[in-house]
Coordinates of C-alpha atoms in Angstrom, one line a residue:
Chain M
M181 CA 0.0 0.0 0.0
R182 CA 1.4 3.5 -0.9
G183 CA 0.8 4.8 2.7
V184 CA -2.6 5.1 4.2
A185 CA -3.8 8.7 3.7
P186 CA -6.7 10.6 5.2
I187 CA -8.9 12.5 2.7
H188 CA -9.7 16.1 3.3
V189 CA -12.4 17.8 1.2
A190 CA -12.6 21.6 1.7
A191 CA -15.5 23.8 0.6
A192 CA -16.2 21.6 -2.4
V193 CA -18.7 23.2 -4.9
K194 CA -19.9 21.5 -8.1
R195 CA -22.6 23.0 -10.3
Y196 CA -24.3 21.4 -13.4
G197 CA -25.8 24.5 -15.0
A198 CA -28.2 26.0 -12.6
V199 CA -28.2 22.9 -10.3
A200 CA -25.6 22.7 -7.5
A201 CA -24.7 19.1 -6.9
L202 CA -22.2 20.1 -4.1
R203 CA -22.8 23.2 -2.0
G204 CA -19.6 23.8 0.0
V205 CA -19.0 20.3 1.3
S206 CA -16.1 20.1 3.8
L207 CA -15.3 16.7 5.2
D208 CA -12.5 14.7 6.6
F209 CA -12.2 11.0 5.9
P210 CA -10.0 9.4 8.6
A211 CA -7.0 7.3 7.4
G212 CA -7.5 3.6 7.4
R213 CA -11.2 3.8 8.2
L214 CA -14.3 3.0 6.2
T215 CA -16.6 6.0 5.8
A216 CA -20.0 5.5 4.3
V217 CA -21.6 8.5 2.5
L218 CA -25.3 8.0 2.7
G219 CA -28.2 9.9 1.2
P220 CA -31.1 9.8 -1.2
S221 CA -30.7 9.8 -4.9
G222 CA -29.5 13.2 -6.2
C223 CA -28.1 14.3 -2.9
G224 CA -24.5 14.7 -4.3
K225 CA -22.9 11.6 -2.7
T226 CA -21.7 10.1 -6.1
T227 CA -20.6 13.6 -7.2
L228 CA -18.5 13.8 -4.1
L229 CA -16.9 10.4 -4.7
R230 CA -16.2 11.3 -8.4
A231 CA -14.6 14.5 -7.3
I232 CA -12.3 12.6 -4.9
A233 CA -11.5 10.1 -7.7
G234 CA -10.7 13.0 -10.1
F235 CA -13.4 12.1 -12.7
L236 CA -14.9 15.5 -12.4
R237 CA -13.4 18.9 -11.7
L238 CA -14.7 20.9 -8.8
D239 CA -15.9 24.5 -9.5
E240 CA -14.5 25.5 -6.1
G241 CA -12.8 23.8 -3.2
R242 CA -9.8 21.5 -2.7
V243 CA -9.2 17.8 -2.2
R244 CA -6.2 16.6 -0.3
F245 CA -4.9 13.1 0.4
G246 CA -2.8 13.6 3.5
D247 CA -0.6 16.6 2.7
D248 CA -0.9 16.2 -1.0
D249 CA -3.2 18.5 -2.8
V250 CA -4.7 16.4 -5.6
T251 CA -7.4 18.9 -6.8
A252 CA -5.7 19.5 -10.1
L253 CA -4.4 15.9 -10.7
P254 CA -6.1 13.6 -13.3
P255 CA -7.6 10.4 -12.0
Q256 CA -4.6 8.2 -13.1
Q257 CA -2.2 10.3 -11.0
R258 CA -4.2 10.3 -7.8
G259 CA -3.5 6.8 -6.6
T260 CA -7.2 6.0 -6.0
A261 CA -9.0 2.8 -7.0
M262 CA -12.7 2.7 -7.6
V263 CA -15.2 -0.1 -7.5
F264 CA -18.3 0.7 -9.7
Q265 CA -21.9 -0.2 -9.2
S266 CA -21.9 -1.9 -12.6
Y267 CA -18.5 -3.7 -11.8
A268 CA -17.1 -2.1 -15.0
L269 CA -15.0 -5.2 -15.8
W270 CA -13.7 -5.2 -19.3
P271 CA -15.7 -8.0 -21.1
H272 CA -13.0 -8.8 -23.7
M273 CA -10.4 -9.6 -21.1
T274 CA -10.1 -12.6 -18.8
V275 CA -10.4 -12.2 -15.1
F276 CA -6.6 -12.4 -14.9
D277 CA -6.1 -9.7 -17.5
N278 CA -8.7 -7.5 -15.8
V279 CA -6.9 -7.6 -12.5
A280 CA -3.4 -7.4 -14.1
Y281 CA -4.2 -4.4 -16.2
G282 CA -3.2 -1.7 -13.8
L283 CA 0.1 -3.6 -13.0
R284 CA 0.9 -3.9 -16.7
L285 CA 0.4 -0.1 -17.1
K286 CA 2.9 0.4 -14.3
R287 CA 5.3 -2.0 -16.1
V288 CA 5.5 -4.4 -13.2
P289 CA 7.6 -7.5 -14.2
K290 CA 5.5 -10.5 -15.4
P291 CA 6.4 -12.9 -12.6
E292 CA 5.4 -10.3 -10.0
I293 CA 2.1 -9.6 -11.8
A294 CA 1.2 -13.2 -11.7
K295 CA 2.0 -13.3 -7.9
R296 CA 0.1 -10.1 -7.1
V297 CA -2.9 -11.0 -9.2
G298 CA -3.1 -14.4 -7.4
A299 CA -2.8 -12.8 -4.0
A300 CA -5.5 -10.2 -4.9
L301 CA -7.9 -12.9 -6.0
A302 CA -7.1 -14.9 -2.9
L303 CA -7.8 -11.8 -0.8
V304 CA -11.3 -11.4 -2.2
E305 CA -11.9 -15.2 -1.7
I306 CA -12.8 -15.8 -5.4
G307 CA -12.6 -19.6 -5.0
D308 CA -10.7 -21.7 -7.5
I309 CA -8.2 -19.0 -8.6
D310 CA -6.7 -20.9 -11.5
A311 CA -10.1 -21.7 -13.0
V312 CA -11.7 -18.3 -12.4
A313 CA -8.6 -16.4 -13.7
R314 CA -9.0 -17.9 -17.1
R315 CA -12.7 -17.0 -17.5
K316 CA -14.3 -14.0 -19.0
P317 CA -16.4 -11.8 -16.7
A318 CA -19.6 -12.8 -18.4
A319 CA -19.1 -16.4 -17.2
L320 CA -19.1 -15.2 -13.6
S321 CA -22.0 -14.5 -11.2
G322 CA -22.7 -10.9 -10.1
G323 CA -21.1 -11.6 -6.7
Q324 CA -18.0 -13.0 -8.3
Q325 CA -17.7 -10.1 -10.7
Q326 CA -17.8 -7.7 -7.8
R327 CA -15.1 -9.7 -6.1
V328 CA -13.0 -9.4 -9.3
A329 CA -13.7 -5.7 -9.4
L330 CA -12.5 -5.4 -5.8
A331 CA -9.3 -7.4 -6.6
R332 CA -8.7 -5.1 -9.6
A333 CA -8.9 -2.1 -7.3
L334 CA -6.8 -3.5 -4.5
V335 CA -4.0 -5.0 -6.6
V336 CA -2.6 -1.6 -7.6
E337 CA -2.2 -0.8 -3.9
P338 CA -4.1 2.5 -4.0
R339 CA -3.9 5.2 -1.3
V340 CA -7.7 5.4 -1.3
L341 CA -10.4 2.9 -2.1
L342 CA -13.6 4.3 -3.4
L343 CA -16.8 2.2 -3.7
D344 CA -19.8 3.5 -5.6
E345 CA -22.8 1.6 -4.5
P346 CA -20.9 -1.7 -5.1
L347 CA -23.6 -4.0 -3.9
S348 CA -26.7 -2.4 -5.5
N349 CA -26.9 -4.8 -8.4
L350 CA -26.8 -7.9 -6.3
D351 CA -29.6 -9.9 -4.8
A352 CA -30.3 -9.5 -1.1
K353 CA -28.5 -12.6 0.1
V354 CA -25.3 -12.0 -1.8
R355 CA -25.4 -8.4 -0.7
Q356 CA -25.6 -9.4 2.9
R357 CA -22.7 -11.8 2.6
L358 CA -20.5 -9.4 0.5
R359 CA -21.2 -6.6 2.9
V360 CA -19.6 -8.5 5.8
E361 CA -16.7 -9.6 3.5
I362 CA -16.0 -6.0 2.3
R363 CA -15.9 -4.9 6.0
R364 CA -13.5 -7.7 6.9
L365 CA -11.3 -7.0 3.9
Q366 CA -11.1 -3.3 4.6
R367 CA -10.1 -4.0 8.2
R368 CA -7.4 -6.5 7.1
V369 CA -6.0 -4.1 4.4
G370 CA -6.4 -1.0 6.5
I371 CA -7.0 1.3 3.5
T372 CA -8.9 4.6 3.7
T373 CA -12.2 3.7 2.1
V374 CA -15.2 5.8 1.0
Y375 CA -18.3 3.8 0.5
V376 CA -21.3 5.5 -1.2
T377 CA -24.7 4.0 -0.8
H378 CA -28.3 4.9 -0.5
D379 CA -29.0 1.9 1.7
Q380 CA -29.0 3.1 5.3
E381 CA -28.8 -0.5 6.7
E382 CA -25.7 -1.1 4.6
A383 CA -24.1 2.2 5.7
L384 CA -24.8 1.6 9.4
A385 CA -23.6 -2.0 9.3
I386 CA -20.4 -1.5 7.4
A387 CA -19.0 1.9 8.3
D388 CA -16.7 3.2 11.0
R389 CA -18.2 6.6 10.3
V390 CA -21.3 7.7 8.4
V391 CA -21.8 10.9 6.5
L392 CA -25.4 11.8 5.8
M393 CA -25.9 14.1 2.8
S394 CA -28.9 16.0 1.4
A395 CA -29.3 18.5 -1.4
G396 CA -25.5 18.8 -1.9
R397 CA -24.7 19.4 1.8
V398 CA -23.5 17.3 4.7
V399 CA -26.4 17.0 7.1
Q400 CA -24.6 15.0 9.8
A401 CA -21.4 13.0 10.3
G402 CA -20.5 10.7 13.1
T403 CA -20.4 7.0 14.1
P404 CA -23.3 4.9 12.9
Q405 CA -24.7 4.9 16.5
E406 CA -24.5 8.7 16.8
V407 CA -26.2 9.3 13.5
Y408 CA -28.9 6.8 14.0
L409 CA -29.7 7.3 17.7
A410 CA -29.2 11.1 17.8
P411 CA -30.2 12.5 14.3
A412 CA -29.3 16.1 14.2
T413 CA -32.0 17.3 11.9
E414 CA -35.6 16.5 10.9
F415 CA -34.2 15.1 7.6
A416 CA -31.7 12.8 9.4
A417 CA -34.4 11.5 11.7
D418 CA -36.8 11.0 8.8
F419 CA -34.3 9.4 6.4
L420 CA -32.8 7.0 8.9
G421 CA -35.1 4.1 10.0
V422 CA -38.7 3.7 9.0
G423 CA -40.8 6.4 10.5
T424 CA -43.6 8.9 10.2
R425 CA -43.4 12.7 10.2
L426 CA -46.2 14.5 12.1
E427 CA -46.6 18.2 12.3
A428 CA -47.4 19.6 15.7
R429 CA -47.0 22.6 18.0
A430 CA -44.7 22.5 21.0
E431 CA -46.0 24.1 24.1
P432 CA -44.6 24.0 27.6
G433 CA -44.9 20.3 28.6
V434 CA -46.9 19.2 25.7
L435 CA -47.0 18.6 21.9
V436 CA -50.3 19.3 20.2
L437 CA -50.7 17.5 16.9
D438 CA -51.8 20.1 14.2
E439 CA -54.6 18.1 12.6
T440 CA -56.2 16.0 15.3
R441 CA -55.3 18.2 18.3
Q442 CA -54.1 15.0 20.2
R443 CA -51.6 15.7 22.9
L444 CA -48.3 14.0 23.9
P445 CA -46.3 14.9 27.0
Y446 CA -43.1 16.8 26.0
A447 CA -40.1 17.7 28.1
G448 CA -37.9 19.3 25.4
A449 CA -36.9 22.9 24.8
E450 CA -38.5 23.5 21.3
R451 CA -41.4 25.9 21.1
G452 CA -43.8 26.7 18.3
P453 CA -44.4 24.8 15.1
V454 CA -42.4 21.6 15.1
V455 CA -42.1 18.2 13.3
V456 CA -42.3 15.1 15.3
V457 CA -40.6 12.0 13.8
L458 CA -41.8 8.7 15.2
R459 CA -39.8 5.6 14.1
A460 CA -41.8 2.4 13.6
S461 CA -39.6 0.6 16.1
D462 CA -40.1 3.3 18.8
V463 CA -43.9 3.1 18.9
A464 CA -46.2 0.2 19.7
L465 CA -49.9 -0.8 19.4
G466 CA -51.6 -0.6 22.8
G467 CA -49.6 -0.3 25.9
A468 CA -49.7 2.2 28.7
G469 CA -48.5 5.8 29.0
A470 CA -48.8 8.4 26.4
T471 CA -50.9 7.2 23.5
L472 CA -52.3 8.5 20.2
G473 CA -55.6 7.3 18.8
G474 CA -56.0 6.2 15.2
D475 CA -57.5 3.7 12.8
L476 CA -55.5 0.6 11.9
E477 CA -55.9 0.3 8.1
E478 CA -53.5 -2.4 7.1
S479 CA -51.1 -5.0 8.7
L480 CA -48.3 -6.5 6.5
F481 CA -46.2 -9.6 7.4
L482 CA -42.5 -8.9 6.9
G483 CA -41.2 -12.3 8.0
D484 CA -39.6 -11.3 11.3
R485 CA -42.3 -8.8 12.3
W486 CA -45.6 -7.2 11.4
R487 CA -45.8 -3.7 10.1
H488 CA -49.1 -1.8 10.9
Y489 CA -50.3 1.3 9.2
V490 CA -52.4 3.5 11.4
R491 CA -54.2 6.5 10.1
I492 CA -54.0 9.6 12.3
G493 CA -55.8 12.4 10.6
G494 CA -54.0 12.8 7.2
A495 CA -50.8 11.0 8.3
M496 CA -50.1 7.3 8.1
L497 CA -48.2 6.2 11.2
I498 CA -46.1 3.1 10.8
V499 CA -45.9 0.9 13.8
D500 CA -43.9 -2.4 14.0
G501 CA -45.2 -5.2 16.1
D502 CA -44.9 -8.9 16.6
A503 CA -48.5 -10.0 16.0
P504 CA -51.2 -9.2 13.5
R505 CA -54.1 -7.0 14.5
A506 CA -57.6 -6.6 13.1
A507 CA -58.4 -3.3 11.3
G508 CA -60.2 -0.7 13.4
P509 CA -59.6 1.9 16.1
V510 CA -56.4 1.4 18.0
R511 CA -54.2 3.3 20.5
V512 CA -50.5 3.7 19.8
S513 CA -48.1 4.1 22.7
V514 CA -45.3 6.6 22.3
S515 CA -42.2 6.6 24.5
A516 CA -41.4 10.2 25.6
A517 CA -37.7 9.3 25.6
R518 CA -37.9 8.4 21.9
L519 CA -39.7 11.5 20.7
R520 CA -37.6 13.3 18.0
V521 CA -38.8 16.9 17.8
Y522 CA -37.3 19.4 15.3
P523 CA -38.3 23.0 14.4
R524 CA -40.5 23.0 11.4
Q525 CA -38.8 24.2 8.1
G526 CA -39.5 24.0 4.4
G527 CA -38.6 21.1 2.2
S528 CA -35.8 19.1 3.6
S529 CA -34.6 16.3 1.3
C530 CA -33.1 16.4 -2.2
Chain P
M196 CA -10.3 -10.8 -70.8
W197 CA -9.8 -11.9 -67.3
R198 CA -6.1 -11.9 -67.7
L199 CA -6.3 -8.3 -69.1
Y200 CA -8.1 -7.0 -66.1
L201 CA -6.7 -9.2 -63.3
R202 CA -4.1 -6.5 -62.5
D203 CA -6.9 -3.9 -62.2
V204 CA -8.8 -6.2 -59.9
F205 CA -5.9 -6.5 -57.5
Y206 CA -5.1 -2.8 -57.9
T207 CA -8.6 -1.9 -56.9
L208 CA -8.5 -4.3 -53.9
G209 CA -5.1 -2.9 -52.9
V210 CA -6.2 0.8 -53.2
A211 CA -9.4 0.1 -51.2
A212 CA -7.6 -1.9 -48.5
A213 CA -4.9 0.8 -48.2
G214 CA -7.4 3.6 -48.2
A215 CA -9.6 1.8 -45.5
A216 CA -6.5 1.1 -43.4
L217 CA -5.3 4.7 -43.6
T218 CA -8.8 5.9 -42.8
F219 CA -8.9 3.8 -39.6
A220 CA -5.3 4.6 -38.7
L221 CA -6.2 8.3 -38.7
A222 CA -9.8 8.0 -37.3
I223 CA -9.2 5.6 -34.4
P224 CA -6.8 7.8 -32.4
V225 CA -8.7 11.0 -33.1
C226 CA -12.1 9.4 -32.2
G227 CA -10.5 7.8 -29.1
W228 CA -9.3 11.2 -28.0
L229 CA -12.7 12.8 -28.8
R230 CA -14.4 10.0 -26.8
A231 CA -12.2 10.7 -23.8
R232 CA -12.5 14.4 -23.9
A233 CA -15.3 15.8 -26.1
F234 CA -14.1 18.8 -28.2
G235 CA -16.6 20.1 -30.7
P236 CA -14.3 22.0 -33.1
V237 CA -12.1 18.9 -33.8
E238 CA -15.2 16.7 -34.2
F239 CA -16.6 19.2 -36.7
L240 CA -13.3 19.3 -38.7
L241 CA -13.2 15.5 -38.7
K242 CA -16.7 15.3 -40.2
V243 CA -16.2 18.1 -42.8
P244 CA -15.1 15.6 -45.6
L245 CA -18.6 14.1 -45.4
F246 CA -20.0 17.2 -47.0
V247 CA -17.4 17.7 -49.7
P248 CA -18.3 16.1 -53.1
F249 CA -16.1 13.3 -54.4
V250 CA -15.1 15.2 -57.5
V251 CA -14.1 18.2 -55.5
V252 CA -12.0 16.0 -53.2
G253 CA -10.2 14.4 -56.2
H254 CA -9.5 17.8 -57.7
A255 CA -8.4 19.4 -54.5
L256 CA -6.1 16.6 -53.5
R257 CA -4.5 16.6 -56.9
V258 CA -4.0 20.4 -56.7
F259 CA -2.6 20.1 -53.1
L260 CA -0.5 17.1 -53.7
S261 CA 1.1 18.0 -57.0
P262 CA 3.4 20.8 -55.8
W263 CA 4.6 18.8 -52.8
A264 CA 4.7 15.3 -54.1
P265 CA 4.1 15.3 -57.9
G266 CA 4.6 11.5 -58.1
L267 CA 2.0 11.0 -55.4
A268 CA -0.9 12.8 -57.0
G269 CA -1.4 10.3 -59.9
S270 CA -0.3 7.2 -58.0
W271 CA -2.2 4.5 -56.1
T272 CA -1.0 6.0 -52.8
G273 CA -2.4 9.4 -53.8
I274 CA -5.8 7.9 -54.6
A275 CA -5.7 6.0 -51.3
V276 CA -4.9 9.2 -49.4
A277 CA -7.7 11.0 -51.2
L278 CA -10.2 8.2 -50.5
A279 CA -9.0 8.1 -46.9
W280 CA -9.6 11.8 -46.4
K281 CA -13.0 11.7 -48.0
H282 CA -14.1 8.7 -45.8
L283 CA -12.7 10.2 -42.6
G284 CA -16.0 11.9 -41.9
L285 CA -18.0 8.6 -42.3
A286 CA -15.5 6.7 -40.3
A287 CA -15.7 9.4 -37.5
L288 CA -19.4 9.2 -37.5
L289 CA -19.4 5.4 -37.2
L290 CA -16.5 5.1 -34.8
L291 CA -17.6 7.9 -32.5
G292 CA -21.1 6.2 -32.3
A293 CA -19.4 2.9 -31.4
F294 CA -17.0 4.5 -28.9
R295 CA -19.7 6.5 -27.2
A296 CA -21.8 3.3 -26.8
V297 CA -19.0 2.0 -24.5
D298 CA -20.2 2.7 -20.9
E299 CA -18.3 5.5 -19.2
S300 CA -17.5 3.3 -16.2
H301 CA -15.3 1.0 -18.4
L302 CA -13.2 4.0 -19.3
E303 CA -13.1 5.4 -15.8
A304 CA -12.0 2.0 -14.5
A305 CA -9.1 2.1 -16.9
R306 CA -8.2 5.7 -16.2
N307 CA -8.4 4.9 -12.5
V308 CA -5.6 2.3 -12.7
G309 CA -3.4 4.6 -14.8
A310 CA -4.5 4.4 -18.4
G311 CA -4.0 7.6 -20.5
T312 CA -6.0 8.3 -23.7
A313 CA -3.9 6.2 -26.0
R314 CA -4.0 3.1 -23.8
L315 CA -7.7 3.7 -23.2
T316 CA -8.3 3.7 -26.9
K317 CA -6.1 0.7 -27.6
D318 CA -7.0 -1.5 -24.6
V319 CA -10.7 -0.6 -24.0
L320 CA -12.4 1.3 -26.8
V321 CA -11.2 -0.6 -29.8
P322 CA -11.7 -4.1 -28.4
M323 CA -15.1 -3.3 -26.9
S324 CA -16.2 -1.7 -30.2
A325 CA -14.7 -4.5 -32.4
P326 CA -17.9 -5.7 -34.0
S327 CA -18.9 -2.1 -34.9
L328 CA -15.4 -1.4 -36.2
A329 CA -15.5 -4.5 -38.4
V330 CA -18.9 -3.4 -39.8
S331 CA -17.6 0.2 -40.4
A332 CA -14.4 -1.2 -42.1
V333 CA -16.5 -3.3 -44.4
L334 CA -18.8 -0.4 -45.3
I335 CA -15.8 1.9 -46.0
F336 CA -13.9 -0.7 -47.9
S337 CA -16.9 -1.5 -50.1
S338 CA -17.4 2.2 -50.7
M339 CA -13.8 2.6 -51.8
L340 CA -14.0 -0.5 -54.1
A341 CA -16.8 1.3 -55.9
S342 CA -15.1 4.7 -56.0
F343 CA -15.1 6.4 -59.4
S344 CA -14.9 10.2 -59.2
I345 CA -11.8 10.4 -57.0
P346 CA -9.7 8.0 -59.2
L347 CA -11.0 9.7 -62.3
M348 CA -10.0 13.2 -61.0
M349 CA -6.7 12.0 -59.6
G350 CA -6.1 10.5 -63.1
R351 CA -3.4 8.1 -64.3
G352 CA -2.2 8.1 -67.9
G353 CA -1.6 4.4 -68.0
G354 CA -1.0 1.3 -66.0
A355 CA -3.4 -0.3 -63.6
Q356 CA -6.8 1.4 -63.1
M357 CA -9.6 1.3 -60.5
L358 CA -12.2 -1.1 -61.8
M359 CA -15.0 1.5 -62.0
I360 CA -12.8 3.6 -64.3
D361 CA -12.4 0.5 -66.5
V362 CA -16.2 0.1 -66.6
Y363 CA -16.6 3.7 -67.5
Y364 CA -14.1 3.6 -70.4
R365 CA -15.3 0.2 -71.8
F366 CA -18.9 1.6 -71.8
G367 CA -18.4 5.3 -72.4
Q368 CA -15.4 5.4 -74.7
H369 CA -15.6 2.1 -76.6
G370 CA -19.2 1.2 -76.4
D371 CA -18.1 -2.2 -75.2
F372 CA -21.2 -3.1 -73.2
E373 CA -20.4 -6.8 -72.6
T374 CA -17.0 -6.1 -71.1
A375 CA -18.4 -3.2 -69.0
A376 CA -21.1 -5.6 -67.7
A377 CA -18.6 -8.3 -66.9
L378 CA -16.4 -5.9 -65.0
G379 CA -19.5 -4.6 -63.2
V380 CA -20.2 -8.2 -62.1
V381 CA -16.7 -8.6 -60.9
G382 CA -16.9 -5.4 -58.9
Y383 CA -20.2 -6.6 -57.5
L384 CA -18.7 -9.9 -56.4
M385 CA -15.9 -8.1 -54.7
A386 CA -18.3 -5.9 -52.8
M387 CA -20.4 -9.0 -52.0
G388 CA -17.4 -10.7 -50.4
A389 CA -17.1 -7.7 -48.0
A390 CA -20.9 -7.7 -47.6
L391 CA -20.9 -11.3 -46.4
V392 CA -18.6 -10.3 -43.5
Y393 CA -20.9 -7.4 -42.8
L394 CA -24.0 -9.6 -42.8
R395 CA -22.4 -12.2 -40.6
R396 CA -21.5 -9.6 -38.1
L397 CA -25.0 -8.1 -38.1
T398 CA -26.9 -11.4 -37.9
P399 CA -27.1 -12.9 -34.4
P400 CA -25.7 -16.5 -34.3
L401 CA -29.1 -18.0 -33.5
Q402 CA -30.7 -16.5 -36.6
R403 CA -27.7 -17.7 -38.6
R404 CA -28.3 -21.2 -37.4
S405 CA -31.9 -21.2 -38.4
L406 CA -31.1 -19.7 -41.8
R407 CA -28.8 -22.7 -42.6

């Protein structure tokens, strides 16, 4: 590895005509750690990744790898390696040639190429290396192709590994398995890694640090636990986890829902128009304490739990439970400690 | 008669092959560069020959080449150069289409591990566009086989001639319809040989099997 470098992005701005994809993003990606950049489609996360890789030129701002300013460098001189959503393996080359390509460009001697390609394929646990190395990518499964793409990225010993939604094209089971393997691999190699995804579960599971983006800005950055358990904004609370957004008015000691005038005890400091975000896992049907009244319209079986849809005025409250319930009037208990209340603003997401 | 025109047949095949090779030798690197970094003015210049009439190309090349390389203007290489210039626009049109159909991520993956534009073209764009390149080569080669105006304007006093010139002289100057027709059939068969390659490339293998 050419030295593990932290990545510093300072005041990055990228515009496409009138649309700003990045609006002054400043971020530090710690050396040797895996940082997941999470956000909805169009929030700027892939633009940020491509700016780090050098595939697009920033309108403003700088990108540094450690002490090296790479802002003006073309991609081939940055020492990054990228894994693409579509794998981007060259179909006319064998697996061996795909992985060896970067080394050939660097004029590495042939015996060393063979050794390093074998080691990279072993690292990603491709299986029977000799057999796989001779095949063309089309003869491999999606999971194997993504392993080859990872091997191709790692074999050139980059300073920074960039992953652009690498598991999005795989089915759920392979995705779960590869997620763990990428995590294990990154820990073993110890390379600074940026992992872009729109899948919150993937980001929370795999990352040392999560960066949540919206509309070209960083909304929150922290450990997965910090970001999930203490979302800093209404957008963060709404985006992470499955939940419902209710508009209310915060008064001393109480929250009054706008539409139904139902009341919930509230010990927080916010006053005036607010948004209450209730996660499906933080509310329950029935129970004691503070409750909201509504009509259960639908219950869906999700395998490990039931998901109930309770209408409260114009809003549909999502409540997770472990048993089916008949449709009709219900009470939903809300834990005061789990209430997430934010001052009400305009549109929040991308 | 066959013996009389055999030299012209090979001359025609040679000029067309050299012209097509020269066209692609020029078009591939420029189109590779244009694929990697779009630059409108160069693309426009590359496509200009598309809109210049064959006769004008022949005349212009003769005028331009004569002072610098007098021997070249009336030679097979001069004709090949003129044909290559004229077909550069068509080649650019076909090649850029094929190169632009290659997904960006394949190029970025190569640039990411250190490939510059030349290696990108040689190692990724050309092999990934090979079927389209083969079809383009056949189309351009066939068009060059049938070229008439440029060889006529570039003019040779004697020696081997392009086959379409022979057809014209047999028919126009000598009223020899039979020989003209026979030469026409030979030209047609030569073009058909190229067309077979074209059709094989365009027809998916399954359809080919059912056609047998």
